[in-house]
Amino acid sequence: MATPNTPLWEVFIRSRNGLAHKHVGSLHASDATMALQAARDIYTRRGEGLSIWVVPSTAITASDPADKGMMFEPAESKIYRHPTFYEVPDEVGHM
Amino acid sequence: MYTQALNTTETDDRGLEDAAKAAHFQARIDAEERIEPNDWMPAAYRKTLTRQISQHAHSEIVGMLPEGNWITRASSLRRKAALLAKVQDECGHGLYLYAAAETLGTSREELVDAMLAGKAKYSSIFNYPTLTWADIGTVGWLVDGAAIMNQIPLCRCSYGPYARAMIRVCKEESFHQRQGYEIMLTLCRGSDEQKAMAQDALNRWWWPVLMMFGPPDATSQHSDTSTKWKIKRFSNDELRQKFVDATVPQAQYLGLTIPDPGMIQDADGHWRYSEIDWTEFKQVLAGNGPCNRDRMAARRKAHDEGAWVREAAEAYAAKRAQRRIAQAAD
């Protein structure tokens, strides 16, 4: 009999006070509690974290990298969304 | 401010809660630790922040109305694209803020309903009309300028999700004030009529903008708790003074006159402004500003007319879910 697959989890760690959790990698574990323990052992051996989130990988809906152009290209031409697009004379100072 | 709720903090009811937990909470605040959604927090802290963040969110959303008013009449394609981008940003900022408020346990639907029912407030400034194109320049220059003055210290607010939302908002908003100032600069370099239009807009917006920072410190009763909890890092008057000091030279460069004949620069270089008409502020907050009814009517109309979109999205999701179940059964 084939060994059943162990579920995959995505691991997010808050590295410092006040920062958001950031994706650091994945791991296999049979349930959420074990995933949290495994994440602690695998990803925070050097004190990298203050807090860990584990999320079932199947719960993540991702954009298709093939759609990159369609998704993100429209923002590239909109240079007026950036402050440097606007002329404010140096004499006026920082704004 | 966008966050005038800061002036009505909940009474501190920590006496009723676990004293040890409350002491630990305050120690964390004092040590500049950020409080996160799952951490223990006093009920009044949760309530104060829910009100403040949701009021901030409502302000971003209602704030789209006075500017949206001018998108179709912008003076050039360049200006139109910029204004559209700015209004899109305000919408996005409202959504970041609702999400931050929701981490405290109240759903976005409840928060929005409270605003539509008139139970939750938004910033007083959006109850003033944008009568001419120069108002769009003035709103960017002064209203966004005042908002930035308030939002930068909020990036260090003790509540993590709010602070992080503010960092993102501040970064994105850095163009808003500049686009407004650029409009003003163009008008002031233009014809006499254009310059007069810029001056007229400044005349109408100056005092309401100063009111954005909220009542004077002497009469603001509740700031203490917000300060102790490090939600608020500067007083209303401190922020107002910083804003005035930054703005006067900008007006001088434009060749415009601040509509305050009593304004003088003191020995320390601070610009001292005259007494603000707080009766007007109270009237606007009470619902009697020039546009309160219009704004509420516009929001309710948009909410009602958007009902079919929410219903359609739900029906579509339900249909797809059923299809998945059917496919799984095959």
Short mmCIF file of N, CA and C in Angstrom, two decimals, chain A residues 14 17-21 53 80-89 91-95, chain B residues 32-34 36 78 81-82 85 88 141 164 174-175 177-179 181-182 185 189 250 253:
data_model
loop_
_atom_site.label_atom_id
_atom_site.label_comp_id
_atom_site.label_asym_id
_atom_site.label_seq_id
_atom_site.Cartn_x
_atom_site.Cartn_y
_atom_site.Cartn_z
N ARG A 14 6.81 36.36 11.54
CA ARG A 14 7.02 37.77 11.91
C ARG A 14 8.41 37.85 12.51
N ASN A 17 9.24 42.84 15.97
CA ASN A 17 8.13 43.59 16.53
C ASN A 17 7.58 44.59 15.51
N GLY A 18 6.29 44.49 15.24
CA GLY A 18 5.65 45.49 14.37
C GLY A 18 5.64 45.14 12.89
N LEU A 19 6.47 44.19 12.46
CA LEU A 19 6.48 43.85 11.04
C LEU A 19 5.38 42.84 10.72
N ALA A 20 5.03 42.78 9.45
CA ALA A 20 4.03 41.80 9.01
C ALA A 20 4.67 40.41 8.91
N HIS A 21 3.85 39.36 8.97
CA HIS A 21 4.36 38.02 8.73
C HIS A 21 4.80 37.92 7.27
N TRP A 53 2.87 31.77 11.45
CA TRP A 53 1.57 31.33 10.90
C TRP A 53 1.85 30.14 10.00
N TYR A 80 2.27 58.58 -13.47
CA TYR A 80 1.68 59.65 -12.66
C TYR A 80 1.24 59.16 -11.29
N ARG A 81 1.42 57.88 -11.00
CA ARG A 81 1.13 57.39 -9.64
C ARG A 81 2.34 57.59 -8.72
N HIS A 82 3.42 58.15 -9.26
CA HIS A 82 4.64 58.33 -8.45
C HIS A 82 4.89 59.82 -8.21
N PRO A 83 5.42 60.14 -7.02
CA PRO A 83 5.59 61.55 -6.65
C PRO A 83 6.54 62.32 -7.58
N THR A 84 7.52 61.63 -8.15
CA THR A 84 8.51 62.33 -8.98
C THR A 84 7.91 62.86 -10.28
N PHE A 85 6.70 62.42 -10.60
CA PHE A 85 6.04 62.87 -11.84
C PHE A 85 5.66 64.34 -11.75
N TYR A 86 5.54 64.86 -10.55
CA TYR A 86 5.01 66.22 -10.35
C TYR A 86 6.13 67.22 -10.07
N GLU A 87 6.00 68.35 -10.71
CA GLU A 87 7.03 69.37 -10.59
C GLU A 87 6.76 70.23 -9.35
N VAL A 88 7.66 70.15 -8.37
CA VAL A 88 7.59 71.04 -7.21
C VAL A 88 8.98 71.69 -7.10
N PRO A 89 9.06 73.01 -7.29
CA PRO A 89 10.38 73.67 -7.30
C PRO A 89 11.17 73.40 -6.01
N GLU A 91 12.85 75.32 -4.24
CA GLU A 91 12.69 76.37 -3.21
C GLU A 91 11.54 76.05 -2.26
N VAL A 92 10.55 75.30 -2.73
CA VAL A 92 9.39 74.99 -1.89
C VAL A 92 9.77 74.00 -0.78
N GLY A 93 10.81 73.26 -1.02
CA GLY A 93 11.27 72.30 -0.02
C GLY A 93 10.56 70.97 -0.15
N HIS A 94 10.79 70.11 0.82
CA HIS A 94 10.27 68.74 0.77
C HIS A 94 8.74 68.73 0.83
N MET A 95 8.14 67.93 -0.01
CA MET A 95 6.69 67.78 0.05
C MET A 95 6.34 66.34 -0.27
N GLU B 32 7.40 50.00 23.63
CA GLU B 32 7.25 50.19 22.17
C GLU B 32 6.97 48.89 21.44
N GLU B 33 6.41 47.91 22.15
CA GLU B 33 6.00 46.69 21.45
C GLU B 33 4.71 46.98 20.71
N ARG B 34 4.54 46.34 19.55
CA ARG B 34 3.29 46.48 18.81
C ARG B 34 2.29 45.44 19.33
N GLU B 36 -0.77 43.04 18.60
CA GLU B 36 -1.28 42.33 17.43
C GLU B 36 -2.68 41.76 17.74
N ARG B 78 -3.63 64.79 -18.78
CA ARG B 78 -2.63 64.54 -17.74
C ARG B 78 -3.25 64.70 -16.35
N ALA B 81 -5.81 61.86 -15.60
CA ALA B 81 -5.19 60.58 -15.22
C ALA B 81 -4.70 60.65 -13.77
N ALA B 82 -4.10 61.78 -13.41
CA ALA B 82 -3.57 61.94 -12.05
C ALA B 82 -4.70 61.93 -11.03
N ALA B 85 -6.12 58.49 -10.62
CA ALA B 85 -5.20 57.65 -9.84
C ALA B 85 -5.31 57.97 -8.36
N GLN B 88 -8.55 56.56 -7.01
CA GLN B 88 -8.37 55.10 -6.87
C GLN B 88 -7.59 54.78 -5.60
N TRP B 141 -3.18 69.85 -2.05
CA TRP B 141 -2.12 70.56 -1.32
C TRP B 141 -2.40 70.60 0.19
N ARG B 164 0.89 49.30 10.18
CA ARG B 164 1.37 48.79 8.88
C ARG B 164 0.53 49.32 7.72
N SER B 174 2.27 59.90 -1.15
CA SER B 174 3.27 60.96 -1.29
C SER B 174 3.05 61.76 -2.57
N PHE B 175 2.38 61.17 -3.56
CA PHE B 175 2.17 61.97 -4.78
C PHE B 175 0.95 62.90 -4.68
N GLN B 177 -0.19 65.13 -2.48
CA GLN B 177 0.03 66.53 -2.14
C GLN B 177 0.78 67.25 -3.26
N ARG B 178 1.74 66.57 -3.83
CA ARG B 178 2.52 67.19 -4.91
C ARG B 178 1.65 67.50 -6.13
N GLN B 179 0.74 66.59 -6.47
CA GLN B 179 -0.10 66.87 -7.65
C GLN B 179 -1.00 68.08 -7.36
N TYR B 181 -0.27 70.61 -5.31
CA TYR B 181 0.56 71.83 -5.33
C TYR B 181 0.89 72.22 -6.77
N GLU B 182 1.12 71.22 -7.60
CA GLU B 182 1.44 71.50 -9.00
C GLU B 182 0.27 72.21 -9.70
N LEU B 185 0.35 75.74 -8.49
CA LEU B 185 1.47 76.47 -9.09
C LEU B 185 1.12 76.89 -10.52
N ARG B 189 0.72 80.76 -11.83
CA ARG B 189 1.58 81.28 -12.90
C ARG B 189 0.75 81.69 -14.12
N GLN B 250 4.90 77.64 1.70
CA GLN B 250 4.40 77.10 0.42
C GLN B 250 3.41 78.08 -0.21
N TYR B 253 5.34 81.04 -1.61
CA TYR B 253 5.97 80.76 -2.91
C TYR B 253 4.96 80.89 -4.05
#
